[in-house]
Short mmCIF file of C-alpha atoms in Angstrom, two decimals:
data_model
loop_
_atom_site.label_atom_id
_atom_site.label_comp_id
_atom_site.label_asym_id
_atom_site.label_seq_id
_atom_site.Cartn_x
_atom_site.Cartn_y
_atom_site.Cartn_z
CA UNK A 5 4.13 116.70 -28.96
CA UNK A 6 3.36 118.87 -26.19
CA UNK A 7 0.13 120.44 -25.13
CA UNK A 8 -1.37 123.54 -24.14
CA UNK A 9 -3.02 122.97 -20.69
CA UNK A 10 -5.74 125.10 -20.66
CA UNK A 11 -7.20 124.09 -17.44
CA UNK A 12 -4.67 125.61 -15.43
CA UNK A 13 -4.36 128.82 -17.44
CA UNK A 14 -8.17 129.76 -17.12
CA UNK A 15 -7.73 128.73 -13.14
CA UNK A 16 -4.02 131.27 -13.20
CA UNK A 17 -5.96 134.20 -15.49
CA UNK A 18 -9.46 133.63 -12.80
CA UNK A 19 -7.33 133.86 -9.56
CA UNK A 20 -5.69 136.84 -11.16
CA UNK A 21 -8.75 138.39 -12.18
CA UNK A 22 -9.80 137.79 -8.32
CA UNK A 23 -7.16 139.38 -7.40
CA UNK A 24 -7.39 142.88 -9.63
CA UNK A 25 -11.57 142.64 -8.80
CA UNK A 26 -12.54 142.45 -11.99
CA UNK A 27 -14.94 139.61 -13.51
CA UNK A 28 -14.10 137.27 -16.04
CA UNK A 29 -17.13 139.68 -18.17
CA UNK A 30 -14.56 142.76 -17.41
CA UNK A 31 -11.38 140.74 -18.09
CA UNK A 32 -13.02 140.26 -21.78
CA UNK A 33 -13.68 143.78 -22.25
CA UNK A 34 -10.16 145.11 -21.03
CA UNK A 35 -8.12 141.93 -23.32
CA UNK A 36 -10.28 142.22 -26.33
CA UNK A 37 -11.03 138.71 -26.17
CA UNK A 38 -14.82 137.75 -26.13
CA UNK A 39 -16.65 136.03 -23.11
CA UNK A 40 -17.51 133.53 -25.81
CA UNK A 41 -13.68 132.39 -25.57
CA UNK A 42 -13.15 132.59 -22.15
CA UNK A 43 -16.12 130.23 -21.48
CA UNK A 44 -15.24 127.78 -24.30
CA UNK A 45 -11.89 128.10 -22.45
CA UNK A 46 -13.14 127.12 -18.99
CA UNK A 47 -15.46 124.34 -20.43
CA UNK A 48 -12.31 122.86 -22.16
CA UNK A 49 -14.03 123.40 -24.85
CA UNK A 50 -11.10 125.53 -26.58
CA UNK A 51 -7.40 127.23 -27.14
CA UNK A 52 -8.08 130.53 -27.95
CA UNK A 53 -5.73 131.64 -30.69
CA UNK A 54 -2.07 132.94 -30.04
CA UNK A 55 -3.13 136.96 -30.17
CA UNK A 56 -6.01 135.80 -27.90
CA UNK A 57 -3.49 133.67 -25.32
CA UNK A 58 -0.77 136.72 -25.64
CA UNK A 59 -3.63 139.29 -24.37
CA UNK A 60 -4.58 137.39 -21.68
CA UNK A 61 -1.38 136.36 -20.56
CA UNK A 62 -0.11 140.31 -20.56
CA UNK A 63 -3.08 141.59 -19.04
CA UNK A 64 -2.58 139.06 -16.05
CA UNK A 65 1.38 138.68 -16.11
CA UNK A 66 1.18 134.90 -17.09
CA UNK A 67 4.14 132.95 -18.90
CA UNK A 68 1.87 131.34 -21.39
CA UNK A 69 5.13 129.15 -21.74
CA UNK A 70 4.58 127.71 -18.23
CA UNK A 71 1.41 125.82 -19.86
CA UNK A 72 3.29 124.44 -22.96
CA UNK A 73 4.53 121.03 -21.21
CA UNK A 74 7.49 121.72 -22.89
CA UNK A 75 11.17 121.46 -21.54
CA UNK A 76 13.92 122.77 -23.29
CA UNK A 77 16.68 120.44 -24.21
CA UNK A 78 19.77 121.13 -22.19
CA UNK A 79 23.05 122.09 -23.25
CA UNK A 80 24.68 120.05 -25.25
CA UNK A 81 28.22 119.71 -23.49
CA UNK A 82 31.61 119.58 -25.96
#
């Protein structure tokens, strides 16, 4: 079963972040989600839950399914 890489969607949602000026603090307040989570999430420590992972990934334009490691089976061919 696939996982959720985490690693590289904290490192997507901070360079995005960079890029708007805001802190990870301010990303927090403007998503909803609490600094609490965004720090377990850079520690490894934790995937947020899937209201948590859709706010961040709309506030910074991310395809949370680019992090899924999984590939969807191609076209079966008659």
């Amino acid at each position: 079963m696939p996982s959720f890489d985490t690693e590289n969607f904290v490192k997507t949602l901070a360079r995005a972040a960079k890029r708007r000026g805001k802190t990870m603090k301010e990303v927090a307040a403007e998503t909803g989600v609490s600094e609490t989570t965004l720090s377990r999430m850079s520690s490894g420590k934790r995937v947020c839950d899937a209201a948590s992972l859709a706010a961040l990934s709309m506030w910074a334009g991310i395809n949370p399914a680019r992090f899924s490691g999984w590939v969807p089976p191609r076209p079966v061919e008659d």
